[in-house]
Each structure stands twice: as C-alpha cells, then as structure tokens.
Short mmCIF file of C-alpha atoms in Angstrom, two decimals:
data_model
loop_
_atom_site.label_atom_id
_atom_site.label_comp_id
_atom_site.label_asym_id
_atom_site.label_seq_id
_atom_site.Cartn_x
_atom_site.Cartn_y
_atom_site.Cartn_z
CA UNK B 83 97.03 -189.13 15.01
CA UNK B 84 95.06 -185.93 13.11
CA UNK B 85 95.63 -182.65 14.71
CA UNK B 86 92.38 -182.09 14.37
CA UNK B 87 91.65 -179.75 17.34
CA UNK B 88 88.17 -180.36 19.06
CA UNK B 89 88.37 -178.95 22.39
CA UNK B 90 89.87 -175.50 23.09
CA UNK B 91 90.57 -173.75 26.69
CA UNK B 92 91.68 -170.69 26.82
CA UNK B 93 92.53 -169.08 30.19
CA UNK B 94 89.24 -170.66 31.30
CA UNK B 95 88.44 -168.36 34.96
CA UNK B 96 85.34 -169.56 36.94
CA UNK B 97 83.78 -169.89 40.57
CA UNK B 98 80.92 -170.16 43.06
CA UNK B 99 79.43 -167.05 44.84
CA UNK B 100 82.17 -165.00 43.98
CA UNK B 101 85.08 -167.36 44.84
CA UNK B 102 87.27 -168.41 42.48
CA UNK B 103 87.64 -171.97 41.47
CA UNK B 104 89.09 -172.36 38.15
CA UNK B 105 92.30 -169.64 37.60
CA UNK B 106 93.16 -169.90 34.19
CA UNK B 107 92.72 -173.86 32.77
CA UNK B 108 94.30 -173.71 29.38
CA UNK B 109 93.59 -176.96 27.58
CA UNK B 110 93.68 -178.50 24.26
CA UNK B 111 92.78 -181.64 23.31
CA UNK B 112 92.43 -182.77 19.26
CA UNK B 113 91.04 -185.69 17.81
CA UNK B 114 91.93 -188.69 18.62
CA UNK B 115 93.41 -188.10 22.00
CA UNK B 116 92.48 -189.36 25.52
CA UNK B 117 93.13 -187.03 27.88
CA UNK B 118 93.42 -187.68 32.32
CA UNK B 119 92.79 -184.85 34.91
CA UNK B 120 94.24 -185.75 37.67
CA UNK B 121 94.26 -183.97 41.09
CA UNK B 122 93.88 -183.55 44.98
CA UNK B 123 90.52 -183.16 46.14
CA UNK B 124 89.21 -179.22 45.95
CA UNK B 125 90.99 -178.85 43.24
CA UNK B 126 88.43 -177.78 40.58
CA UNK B 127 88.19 -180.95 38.92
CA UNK B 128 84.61 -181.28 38.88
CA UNK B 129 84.26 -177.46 38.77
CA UNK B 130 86.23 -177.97 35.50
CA UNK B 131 83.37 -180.72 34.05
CA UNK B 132 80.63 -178.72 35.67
CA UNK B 133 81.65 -175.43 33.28
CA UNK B 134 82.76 -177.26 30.25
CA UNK B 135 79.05 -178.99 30.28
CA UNK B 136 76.99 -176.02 30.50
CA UNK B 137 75.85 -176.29 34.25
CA UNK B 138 73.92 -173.46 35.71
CA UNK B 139 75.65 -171.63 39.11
CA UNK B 140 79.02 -170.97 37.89
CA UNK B 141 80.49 -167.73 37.48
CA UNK B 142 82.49 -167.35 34.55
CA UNK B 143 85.15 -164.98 35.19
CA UNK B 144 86.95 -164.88 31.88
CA UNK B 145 88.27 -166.76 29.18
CA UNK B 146 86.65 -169.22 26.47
CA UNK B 147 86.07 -172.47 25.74
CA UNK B 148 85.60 -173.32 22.01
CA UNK B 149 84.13 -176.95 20.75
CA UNK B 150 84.78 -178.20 17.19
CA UNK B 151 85.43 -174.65 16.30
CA UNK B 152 81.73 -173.20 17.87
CA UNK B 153 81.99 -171.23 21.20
CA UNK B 154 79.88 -172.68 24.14
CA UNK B 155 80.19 -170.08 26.55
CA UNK B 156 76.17 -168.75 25.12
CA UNK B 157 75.08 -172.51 24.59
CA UNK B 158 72.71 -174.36 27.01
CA UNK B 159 73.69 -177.43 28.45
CA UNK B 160 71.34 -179.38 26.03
CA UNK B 161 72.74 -177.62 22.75
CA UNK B 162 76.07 -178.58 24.33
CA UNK B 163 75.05 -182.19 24.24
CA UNK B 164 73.54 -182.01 20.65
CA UNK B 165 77.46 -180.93 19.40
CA UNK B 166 78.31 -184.41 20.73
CA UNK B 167 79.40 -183.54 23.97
CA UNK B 168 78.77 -185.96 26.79
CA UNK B 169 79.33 -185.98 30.64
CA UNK B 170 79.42 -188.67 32.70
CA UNK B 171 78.28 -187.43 36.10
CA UNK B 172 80.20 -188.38 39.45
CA UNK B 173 76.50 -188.60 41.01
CA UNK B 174 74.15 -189.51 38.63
CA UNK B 175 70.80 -188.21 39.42
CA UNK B 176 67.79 -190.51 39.92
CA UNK B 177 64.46 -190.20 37.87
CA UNK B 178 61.41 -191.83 39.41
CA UNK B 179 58.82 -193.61 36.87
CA UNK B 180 61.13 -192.61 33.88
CA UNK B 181 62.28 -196.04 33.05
CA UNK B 182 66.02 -195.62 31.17
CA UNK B 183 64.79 -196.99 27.97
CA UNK B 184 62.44 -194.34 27.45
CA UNK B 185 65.16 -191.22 28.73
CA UNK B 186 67.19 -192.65 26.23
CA UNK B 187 65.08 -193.11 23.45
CA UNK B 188 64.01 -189.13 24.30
CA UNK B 189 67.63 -187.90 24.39
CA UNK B 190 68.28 -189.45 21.25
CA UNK B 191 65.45 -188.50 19.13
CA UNK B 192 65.92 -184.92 20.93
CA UNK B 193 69.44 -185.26 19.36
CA UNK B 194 69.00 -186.51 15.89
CA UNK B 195 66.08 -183.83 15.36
CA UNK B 196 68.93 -180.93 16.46
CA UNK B 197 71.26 -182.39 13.96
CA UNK B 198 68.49 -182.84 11.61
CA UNK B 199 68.06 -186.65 11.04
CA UNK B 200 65.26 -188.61 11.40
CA UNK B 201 64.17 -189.48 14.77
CA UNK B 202 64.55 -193.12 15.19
CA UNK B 203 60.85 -195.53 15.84
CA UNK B 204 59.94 -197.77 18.42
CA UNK B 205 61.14 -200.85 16.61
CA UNK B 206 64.70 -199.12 15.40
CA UNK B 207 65.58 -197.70 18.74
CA UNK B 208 64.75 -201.03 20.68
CA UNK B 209 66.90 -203.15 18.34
CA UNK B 210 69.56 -200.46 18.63
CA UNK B 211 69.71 -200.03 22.27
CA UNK B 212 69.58 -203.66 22.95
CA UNK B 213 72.92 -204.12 20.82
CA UNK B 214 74.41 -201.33 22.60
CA UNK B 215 73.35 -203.04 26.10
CA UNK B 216 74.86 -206.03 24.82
CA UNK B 217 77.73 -204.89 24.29
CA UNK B 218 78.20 -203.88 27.95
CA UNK B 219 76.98 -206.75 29.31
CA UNK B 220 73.91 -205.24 30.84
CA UNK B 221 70.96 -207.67 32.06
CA UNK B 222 68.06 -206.66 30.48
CA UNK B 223 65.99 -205.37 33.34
CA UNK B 224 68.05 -202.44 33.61
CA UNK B 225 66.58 -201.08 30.30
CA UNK B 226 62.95 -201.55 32.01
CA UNK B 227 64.15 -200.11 35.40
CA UNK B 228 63.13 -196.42 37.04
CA UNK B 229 66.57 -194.36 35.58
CA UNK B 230 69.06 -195.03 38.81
CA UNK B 231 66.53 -195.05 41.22
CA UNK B 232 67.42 -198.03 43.53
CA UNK B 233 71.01 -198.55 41.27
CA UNK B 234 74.16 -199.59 43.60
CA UNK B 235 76.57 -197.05 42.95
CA UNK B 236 78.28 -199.88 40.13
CA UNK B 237 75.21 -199.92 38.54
CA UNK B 238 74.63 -195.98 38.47
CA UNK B 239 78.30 -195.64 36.86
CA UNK B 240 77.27 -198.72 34.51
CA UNK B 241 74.31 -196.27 33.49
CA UNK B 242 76.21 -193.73 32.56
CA UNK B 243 78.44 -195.62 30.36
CA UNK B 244 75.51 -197.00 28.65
CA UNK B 245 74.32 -194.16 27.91
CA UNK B 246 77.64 -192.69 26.54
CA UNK B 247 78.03 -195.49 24.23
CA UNK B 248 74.15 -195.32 23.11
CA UNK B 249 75.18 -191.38 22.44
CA UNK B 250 78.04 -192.28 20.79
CA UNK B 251 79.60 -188.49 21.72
CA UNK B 252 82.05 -186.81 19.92
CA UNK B 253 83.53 -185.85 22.95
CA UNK B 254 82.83 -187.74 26.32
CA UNK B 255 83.94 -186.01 30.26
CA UNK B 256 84.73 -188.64 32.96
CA UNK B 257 84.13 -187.53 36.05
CA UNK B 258 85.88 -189.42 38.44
CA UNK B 259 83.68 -192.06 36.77
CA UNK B 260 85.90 -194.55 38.93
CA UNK B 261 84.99 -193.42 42.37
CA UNK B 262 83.74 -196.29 44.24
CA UNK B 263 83.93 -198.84 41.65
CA UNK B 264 85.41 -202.26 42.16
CA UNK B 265 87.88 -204.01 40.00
CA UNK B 266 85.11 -205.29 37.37
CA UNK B 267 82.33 -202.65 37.20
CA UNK B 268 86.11 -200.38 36.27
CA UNK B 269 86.49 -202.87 33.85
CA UNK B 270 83.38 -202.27 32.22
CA UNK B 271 83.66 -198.61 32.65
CA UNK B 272 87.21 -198.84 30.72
CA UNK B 273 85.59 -201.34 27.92
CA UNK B 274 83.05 -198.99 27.55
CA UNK B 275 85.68 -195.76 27.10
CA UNK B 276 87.64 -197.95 24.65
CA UNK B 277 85.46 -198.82 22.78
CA UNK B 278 84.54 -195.29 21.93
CA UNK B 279 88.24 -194.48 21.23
CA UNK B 280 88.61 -193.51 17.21
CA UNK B 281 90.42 -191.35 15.26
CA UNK B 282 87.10 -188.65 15.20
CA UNK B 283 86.24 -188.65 18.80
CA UNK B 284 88.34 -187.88 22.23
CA UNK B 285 87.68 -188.75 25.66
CA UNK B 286 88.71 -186.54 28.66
CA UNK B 287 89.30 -189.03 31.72
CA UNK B 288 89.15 -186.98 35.16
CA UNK B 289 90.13 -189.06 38.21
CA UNK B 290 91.80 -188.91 41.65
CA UNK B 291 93.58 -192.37 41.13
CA UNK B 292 95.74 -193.52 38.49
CA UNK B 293 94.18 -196.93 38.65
CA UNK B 294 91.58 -196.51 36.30
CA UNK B 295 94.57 -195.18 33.63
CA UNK B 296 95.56 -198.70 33.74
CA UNK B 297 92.70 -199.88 31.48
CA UNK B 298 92.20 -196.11 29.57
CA UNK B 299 95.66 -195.72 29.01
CA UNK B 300 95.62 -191.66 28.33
CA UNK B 301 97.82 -190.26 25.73
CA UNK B 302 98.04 -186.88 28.16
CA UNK B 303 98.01 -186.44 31.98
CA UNK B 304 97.27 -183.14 33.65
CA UNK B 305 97.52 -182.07 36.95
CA UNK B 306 95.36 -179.97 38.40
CA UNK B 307 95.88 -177.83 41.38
CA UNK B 308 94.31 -174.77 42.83
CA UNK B 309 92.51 -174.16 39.79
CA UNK B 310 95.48 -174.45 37.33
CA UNK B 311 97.04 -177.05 35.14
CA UNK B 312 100.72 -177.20 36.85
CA UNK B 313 102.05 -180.02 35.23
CA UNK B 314 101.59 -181.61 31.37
CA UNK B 315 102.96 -184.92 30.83
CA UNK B 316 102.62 -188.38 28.92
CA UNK B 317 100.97 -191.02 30.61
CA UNK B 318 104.25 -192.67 32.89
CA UNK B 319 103.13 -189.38 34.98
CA UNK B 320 100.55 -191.09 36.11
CA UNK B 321 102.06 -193.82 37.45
CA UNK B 322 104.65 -190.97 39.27
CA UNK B 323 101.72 -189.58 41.13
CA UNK B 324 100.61 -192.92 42.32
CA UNK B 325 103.82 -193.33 43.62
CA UNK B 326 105.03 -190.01 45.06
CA UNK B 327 101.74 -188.38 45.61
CA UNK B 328 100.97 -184.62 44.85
CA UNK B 329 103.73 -182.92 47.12
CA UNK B 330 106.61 -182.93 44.54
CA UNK B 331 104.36 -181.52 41.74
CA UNK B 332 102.86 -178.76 43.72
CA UNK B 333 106.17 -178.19 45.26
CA UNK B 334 107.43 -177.59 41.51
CA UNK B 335 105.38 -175.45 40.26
CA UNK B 336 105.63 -173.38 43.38
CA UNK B 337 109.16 -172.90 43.10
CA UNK B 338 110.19 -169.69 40.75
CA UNK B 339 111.36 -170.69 37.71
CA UNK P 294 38.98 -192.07 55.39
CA UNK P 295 36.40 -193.42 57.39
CA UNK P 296 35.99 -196.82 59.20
CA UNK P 297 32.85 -197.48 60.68
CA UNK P 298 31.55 -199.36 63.30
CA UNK P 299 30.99 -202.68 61.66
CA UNK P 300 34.30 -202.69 59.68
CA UNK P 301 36.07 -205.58 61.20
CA UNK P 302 39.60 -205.86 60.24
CA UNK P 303 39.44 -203.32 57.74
CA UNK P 304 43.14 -202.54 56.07
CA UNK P 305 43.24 -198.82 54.59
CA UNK P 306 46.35 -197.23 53.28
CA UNK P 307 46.54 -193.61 51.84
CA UNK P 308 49.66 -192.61 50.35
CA UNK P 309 50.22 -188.37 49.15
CA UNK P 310 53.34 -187.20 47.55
CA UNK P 311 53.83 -184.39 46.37
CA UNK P 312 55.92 -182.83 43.83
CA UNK P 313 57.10 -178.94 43.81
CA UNK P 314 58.05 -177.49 40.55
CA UNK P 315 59.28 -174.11 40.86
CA UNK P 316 60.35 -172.28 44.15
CA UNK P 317 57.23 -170.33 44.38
CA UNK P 318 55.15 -173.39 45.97
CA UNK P 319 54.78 -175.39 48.67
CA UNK P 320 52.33 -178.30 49.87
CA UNK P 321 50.03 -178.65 52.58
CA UNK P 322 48.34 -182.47 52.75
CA UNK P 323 45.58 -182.60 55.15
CA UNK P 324 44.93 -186.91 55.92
CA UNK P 325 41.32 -186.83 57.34
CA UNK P 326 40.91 -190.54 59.28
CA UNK P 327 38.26 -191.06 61.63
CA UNK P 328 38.28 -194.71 62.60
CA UNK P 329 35.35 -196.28 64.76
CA UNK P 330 36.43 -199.84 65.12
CA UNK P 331 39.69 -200.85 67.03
CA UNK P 332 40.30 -203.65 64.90
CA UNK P 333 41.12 -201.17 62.03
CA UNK P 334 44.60 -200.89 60.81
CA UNK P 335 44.89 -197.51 58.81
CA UNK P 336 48.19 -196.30 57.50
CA UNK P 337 48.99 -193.16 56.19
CA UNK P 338 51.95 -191.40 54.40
CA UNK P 339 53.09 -188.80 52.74
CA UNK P 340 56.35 -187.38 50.69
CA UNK P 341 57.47 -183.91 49.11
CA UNK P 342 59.42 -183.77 46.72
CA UNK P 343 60.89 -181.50 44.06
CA UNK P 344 62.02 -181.14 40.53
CA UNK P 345 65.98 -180.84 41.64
CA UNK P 346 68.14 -177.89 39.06
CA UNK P 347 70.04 -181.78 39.06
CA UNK P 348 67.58 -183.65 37.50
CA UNK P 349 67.45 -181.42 34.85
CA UNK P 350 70.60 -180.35 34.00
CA UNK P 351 70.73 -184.42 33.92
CA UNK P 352 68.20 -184.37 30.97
CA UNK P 353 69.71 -181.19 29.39
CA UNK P 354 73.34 -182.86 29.35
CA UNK P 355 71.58 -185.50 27.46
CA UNK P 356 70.60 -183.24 25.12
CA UNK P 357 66.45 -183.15 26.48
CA UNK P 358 65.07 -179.46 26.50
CA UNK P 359 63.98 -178.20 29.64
CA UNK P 360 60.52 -178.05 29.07
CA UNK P 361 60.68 -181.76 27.98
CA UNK P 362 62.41 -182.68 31.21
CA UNK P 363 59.94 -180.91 33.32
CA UNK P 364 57.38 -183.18 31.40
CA UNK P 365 59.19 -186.56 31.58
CA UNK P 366 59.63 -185.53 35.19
CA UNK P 367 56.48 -184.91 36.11
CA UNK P 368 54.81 -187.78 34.41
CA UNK P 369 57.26 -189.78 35.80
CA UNK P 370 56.23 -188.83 38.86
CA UNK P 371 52.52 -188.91 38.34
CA UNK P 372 52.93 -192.61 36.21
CA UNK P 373 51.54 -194.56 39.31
CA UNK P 374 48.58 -193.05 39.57
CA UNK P 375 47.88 -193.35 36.21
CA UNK P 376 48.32 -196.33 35.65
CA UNK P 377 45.09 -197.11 37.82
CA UNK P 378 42.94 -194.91 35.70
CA UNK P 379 40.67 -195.89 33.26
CA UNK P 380 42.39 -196.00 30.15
CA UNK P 381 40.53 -193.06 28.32
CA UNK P 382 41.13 -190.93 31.34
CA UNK P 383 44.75 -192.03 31.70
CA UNK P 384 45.33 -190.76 28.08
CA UNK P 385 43.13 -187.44 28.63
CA UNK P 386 45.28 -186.80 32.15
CA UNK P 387 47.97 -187.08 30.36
CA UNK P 388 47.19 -184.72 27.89
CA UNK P 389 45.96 -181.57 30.15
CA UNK P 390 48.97 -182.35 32.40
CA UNK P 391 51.44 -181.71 29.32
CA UNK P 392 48.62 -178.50 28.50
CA UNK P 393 49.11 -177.09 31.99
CA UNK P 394 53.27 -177.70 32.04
CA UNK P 395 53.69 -175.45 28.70
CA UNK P 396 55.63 -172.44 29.66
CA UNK P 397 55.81 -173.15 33.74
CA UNK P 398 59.42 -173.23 33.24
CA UNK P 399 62.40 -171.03 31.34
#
C-alpha cells in the first residue's frame, strides 16, 4: 500500500444555523485505502459528506480539508468533482426530461474539458457508457429513462453507482449508500465499489450497519459520535459494533483518560 | 377552452406546470373553460414546481456548472412541449430559452 496521502482533515468544525455539527473530524485517508464511517443517527455523518462535497448551507467553523494536496475549502462543488471527487447521495435527486444518458454524457464532457482532454462524441461516449452499464448489470432502459424520476429506491442507489463507475473518481463518498437496499441491489452496490478499488484511488464507505462492510471489506473503521471521530480501528471493529452496539464506544471515550 | 353547443362527447384536457427558478417568482395559472354541452368531459391540471438548491448541487457534484444545470433543468422540464413543435421552432425555442437563461443564476 503507497502512503500516498489524498484526503486530509484537519480539525474539520462545521454546522447549520449556528449549531454545531461537526467538532473537530480529523481524518486521513491515502491511496489505496477504503475507509467506513460508522455511527448513530445525528451524528454528523452526512453533515461530514455534505462539507467534504462542497454543499451550500454549512457553516464552516474552522479547520481544513485538503484533496490531493489542493485546499477545497474556496472550491465549488463542481470544481470539487472535476479533482475526481465523487459523492454518492443518500437521496438522490430526481431530474424530469433529463434522461441519465445525456446527464452523464454532460458531466463527463464538463469533466474532461476542466482537466483539459477532449470531450468525448456521440459515438465514443455511447460505446463507453454501455460497457460501463454492462458491467453493472443494468437493463438498458435505464440509460433512456428520466434521471431517477420513477426509480425504486434499488434502482436510485443502482444510479448512483453507475454513475461513480462511469466517473471513475479518484476519490468516491458513500453515503449510507446501503440504506434500504436488499441483499442483491448491496451486492451490486459492493461490486460496483470494488471494482473501483486500486492502488491510485480510495473509497470512503459511510454507513449505519456493518452489513454492507461484509462485501467492501474497509481497511479503517471510524466511529463517529457527536461530531467527533472517538474511536479508530481495523475492520474486526466493525463487526464489534454490530454486536455490542454504540454504548461501550461512547462510554469509552467519555471516560477521562 | 370552449365547448359549444353541438360538441357531443367532446374530450379536452389542459395540462400547466410551472417551473420557478429563483425565489423572486411565483405563478398564477388562470384555466378559462366555458363548456355548453353536458356531454363534455373537460379536465384540467396544473403543477408548480421549482429548480430545488438539490437538483443542482446534484449536477455540480457531478462536476456540471450551475448555469449548465439551470439549462439541462429547464429544458428538461420544457422537453414535452417541445417535442410537439414544429421542428424549426423546436430548435429556435430552444435556442432563445438558453439566450434568456444566461446570467439568471450565480
């Protein structure tokens, strides 16, 4: 594994309306690595994704957060994306008449002009997205389909997938990617994760239950609580959270060292 | 919409949606139906929507601009009428709309 670091976190303060959220994330993650969040509800999971993508309506209270070496805290969200970072939303939003062939095709070409390559044609970018739809098993009319308008919530998470492995991110965000999934679209979500997995790229895997870490097998948990990281472990922590629950963790880091 | 007298079984269905981009507007659809034969079934309906801060953080995360959101949005939105213009009109529409979008955003 390189060292290589990609994503930085340092003392990362944020919140909504002038309540904190996030109270000091520090967080590294290098190349290579696969990375869970895991963590009780209200815990600034999301929060964390939210500010780490660039969304609009968080505070930031202090601290930084640095990707392959540039700072993002004065990037957009979209200049964000064109470093290679990539969310995958909890709830992704629905697009009427904007068929998901066509969003794609824009966010790519958007992306490869940023970086300054050529923007891919009609006939490139169909071949290309129908391999990459092949390789996740997705029927065909879901290219030709209004973007997740009408989707089952599978089919929504499916979506986003796609569209991370059509990206092909440096760096993808999970967020809670496996709520409300059954065994085989979480399957397909973990396929899809995995197969992004290299020695250049990372994946950071946030999720309530440890049964998606089953089939992304993270080299890192985290717990998150109250807007801190209170425990750092390998990935058998995990499994000790599916078994004991939160208590003893929080109960931990409570007590003075 | 009018129905007169003679129109026996006449079918009539007006659909208005409308979209809100910024949070300086708001839309007021007025369906005018005056209907002179019982036998008439008339429907009418109408939607509001908006472009959601969502929907385009969605594109931005993507890595789509803004502006080019706003205009994938709209025309998304606008697609189905469109599509039952006259081709050379379709294309012109779609040409002033992406005129009258520069700079209504950022």
């Amino acid at each position: 594994m390189s060292n290589k670091s990609l994503l930085r976190i340092n003392n990362l303060q944020a919140g909504v309306e002038g309540r904190a959220i996030l109270k000091g994330i520090n967080l590294e993650i290098n190349a290579g690595e696969v990375h869970a969040i895991m963590g009780p509800n209200g815990s600034g999971k999301s929060t964390l994704a939210s500010v780490i993508a660039g969304r609009e309506g968080y505070e930031i209270l202090g601290g930084e957060i640095e990707f392959r070496g540039e700072d993002l805290m004065d990037m957009e969200a979209d200049e964000r994306a064109h470093l290679g970072l990539f969310l995958a939303f909890q709830y992704p939003v629905e697009i009427p008449g904007v068929n998901t062939t066509y969003f794609l095709k824009s966010a790519i070409n958007e992306t490869r002009k940023a970086r300054g390559e050529k923007e891919l044609d009609a006939v490139e970018f169909l071949k290309f997205i129908k391999s990459k739809a092949k390789l996740l098993d997705l029927p065909e009319d879901f290219l030709k389909r209004s973007l997740n308008v009408g989707f089952s919530g599978g089919e929504k998470k499916r979506n986003e997938i796609f569209q991370m492995a059509a990206l092909e991110p440096v760096m993808a965000v999970l967020d809670e990617t496996d709520s409300g999934l059954d065994i085989d679209a979480l399957k397909v979500v973990a396929n899809g994760v995995n197969q992004l997995r290299g020695p250049e790229s990372a994946q950071l895997v946030i999720t309530h239950y440890q049964r998606l870490l089953d089939y992304i097998v993270p080299d890192v948990v985290h717990v998150l609580h109250d807007g801190r990281i209170i425990k750092t472990g390998p990935k058998e922590l995990a499994h000790e959270l599916e078994d004991k629950g939160y208590d003893w963790v929080i109960k931990e880091a409570e007590q003075p060292a | 919409m009018q129905a007169r007298k003679s129109a026996e079984q006449a079918r009539n269905f007006s659909q208005c949606d409308s979209l809100l981009i910024g949070d300086q507007c708001g839309a007021h659809t007025f369906p005018y139906i005056e209907v002179k034969n019982t036998t008439a079934s008339v429907e009418h309906e109408a939607t509001t929507s908006k472009i959601g801060e969502d929907q385009i953080f969605y594109c931005n995360q993507r890595g789509i601009s803004t502006q080019d959101a706003v205009n994938m949005i709209v025309n998304g939105f606008c697609k189905e009428v469109f599509r039952e213009l006259p081709m050379e009109f379709a294309v012109e529409a779609q040409k002033l709309l992406g005129v009258s979008l520069e700079g209504s955003v950022g």
